[in-house]
C-alpha positions as MATLAB code, in Angstrom:
seq = 'MRLVLYEPDIPQNTGTMLRLGAALGVAVDLIEPCGFLIDDRRLRRAAMDYADFLDLTRWTSWRRYSEAGHAGRLVLLTTRAAQPYTEFAFAADDRIMVGRESAGVPDAVHDAAGARLVIPLRPEARSINVATAAAMVLGEAIRQTTLSMIARR';
ca = [
       0.001    0.000   -0.002;
       1.143    3.530   -0.767;
      -0.013    7.051    0.027;
       0.175    9.378   -2.980;
       0.308   13.153   -2.515;
      -0.640   15.068   -5.655;
       1.040   18.494   -5.810;
       0.459   19.429   -2.158;
       0.048   23.127   -1.311;
       0.666   23.279    2.437;
       3.969   22.123    3.926;
       2.483   21.378    7.349;
      -0.061   18.965    5.835;
       2.662   17.357    3.765;
       4.799   16.892    6.861;
       1.882   15.329    8.715;
       1.267   12.871    5.876;
       4.967   12.026    5.598;
       5.029   11.245    9.329;
       1.827    9.231    8.946;
       3.360    7.109    6.208;
       6.567    6.594    8.184;
       4.782    5.734   11.428;
       2.419    3.259    9.761;
       5.038    1.736    7.467;
       3.283    2.972    4.320;
       5.406    4.222    1.425;
       4.685    7.747    0.177;
       4.784    9.038   -3.400;
       5.104   12.824   -3.672;
       4.062   14.190   -7.059;
       5.513   17.621   -7.713;
       5.414   20.525   -8.220;
       4.463   21.471   -4.680;
       2.978   24.784   -3.663;
       6.014   25.467   -1.485;
       9.775   25.173   -1.764;
      10.885   21.621   -1.259;
      14.396   20.361   -0.801;
      16.049   17.692    1.325;
      16.448   20.012    4.317;
      12.808   21.089    4.229;
      11.627   17.512    3.729;
      13.659   16.358    6.722;
      12.205   19.179    8.826;
       8.655   18.359    7.714;
       9.085   14.663    8.452;
      10.904   15.460   11.727;
      12.669   12.461   13.210;
      10.637   10.084   11.054;
      12.648   10.860    7.913;
      15.129    8.066    8.606;
      12.466    5.395    8.193;
      10.252    7.114    5.637;
       9.956    5.290    2.303;
       9.525    8.313    0.024;
       9.602    8.516   -3.758;
       9.494   11.963   -5.360;
       8.045   12.395   -8.867;
       8.700   15.524  -10.907;
       5.260   15.468  -12.541;
       1.974   13.601  -12.901;
       3.087   12.490  -16.352;
       6.215   10.807  -15.007;
       4.257    9.203  -12.188;
       1.495    7.924  -14.452;
       3.928    6.514  -17.017;
       5.926    4.565  -14.410;
       3.668    1.485  -14.377;
       2.687    1.006  -10.748;
       1.164   -2.079   -9.151;
      -2.311   -1.878   -7.664;
      -5.244    0.448   -8.100;
      -5.054    4.199   -7.863;
      -7.711    5.081   -5.277;
      -8.534    8.799   -5.232;
     -10.084   10.574   -2.251;
     -12.348   13.242   -3.666;
     -15.430   15.227   -2.744;
     -16.667   14.454   -6.282;
     -17.047   10.719   -5.582;
     -20.252    8.882   -4.753;
     -18.814    5.809   -3.013;
     -18.042    6.186    0.704;
     -14.625    4.882    1.739;
     -16.321    2.790    4.436;
     -18.101    0.750    1.761;
     -14.996    0.018   -0.317;
     -12.935   -3.189   -0.282;
      -9.289   -2.139   -0.112;
      -6.415   -4.296   -1.356;
      -2.896   -4.431    0.074;
      -1.383   -2.941   -3.097;
      -3.769    0.036   -3.410;
      -2.292    3.497   -3.936;
      -4.386    5.979   -1.982;
      -4.164    9.471   -3.468;
      -5.043   12.842   -2.004;
      -5.127   16.003   -4.088;
      -4.034   19.583   -3.604;
      -5.616   21.369   -0.683;
      -6.615   24.285   -2.940;
      -7.897   22.434   -5.996;
      -7.980   18.653   -5.630;
      -6.781   17.000   -8.837;
      -7.416   17.875  -12.487;
      -9.938   15.886  -14.503;
      -7.223   13.813  -16.201;
      -5.992   12.541  -12.821;
      -9.564   12.038  -11.612;
     -10.305    9.969  -14.715;
      -7.120    7.888  -14.296;
      -8.169    6.645  -10.866;
      -9.382    3.074  -10.655;
     -11.660    4.045   -7.773;
     -12.910    7.331   -6.364;
     -13.958    7.543   -2.724;
     -15.573   10.169   -0.536;
     -15.647   10.704    3.203;
     -19.309   11.292    4.089;
     -19.712   14.687    5.759;
     -22.578   16.759    7.061;
     -24.257   18.616    4.163;
     -23.075   22.011    5.396;
     -19.417   20.883    5.595;
     -17.409   21.377    2.401;
     -14.408   19.200    3.263;
     -11.962   18.195    5.967;
      -8.207   18.653    6.222;
      -6.377   16.553    3.633;
      -4.032   15.025    6.220;
      -7.006   14.052    8.381;
      -8.709   12.518    5.349;
      -5.562   10.577    4.459;
      -5.281    9.247    8.021;
      -8.934    8.150    8.160;
      -8.882    6.308    4.853;
      -5.410    4.852    5.258;
      -6.419    3.557    8.694;
      -9.466    1.818    7.224;
      -7.430    0.387    4.351;
      -4.818   -1.010    6.739;
      -7.529   -2.406    9.012;
      -9.183   -4.207    6.117;
      -6.030   -5.585    4.562;
      -4.486   -6.612    7.893;
      -7.656   -8.435    8.917;
      -7.881  -10.175    5.552;
      -4.239  -11.296    5.863;
      -4.903  -12.672    9.362;
      -8.036  -14.486    8.132;
      -6.016  -16.261    5.415;
      -3.552  -17.741    7.927;
];
């Protein structure tokens, strides 16, 4: 399983998701450009002391990422989806993608996803923080895939 960050805008959210991936043992793909300056020093600061065990792959563009031939489904978290993440059967090789805080993902990325999931919210709520969304859905995906692995033993 992997967490995919599409052109993140806010360094604090990116740092939170990098730490999330490191702490849970989930690899992270960072698709650039980012909405902030990013270099090794800034990445290490954002990931704090988790950087040493973070499995991070940086991609210079969506085109390079999409042409790389990844295993598993691309599962996009989006407010434009109809299927709640709680009603989705995750697989261990899924790539869970979150979009930019300011704009989500463009239609071409949306269309490339093998599945599109939404976090059900109250009607008056527009969205939740992208790092919070990533943690909720990644937690459910790990729960499902870990339980299915235990059941097969």
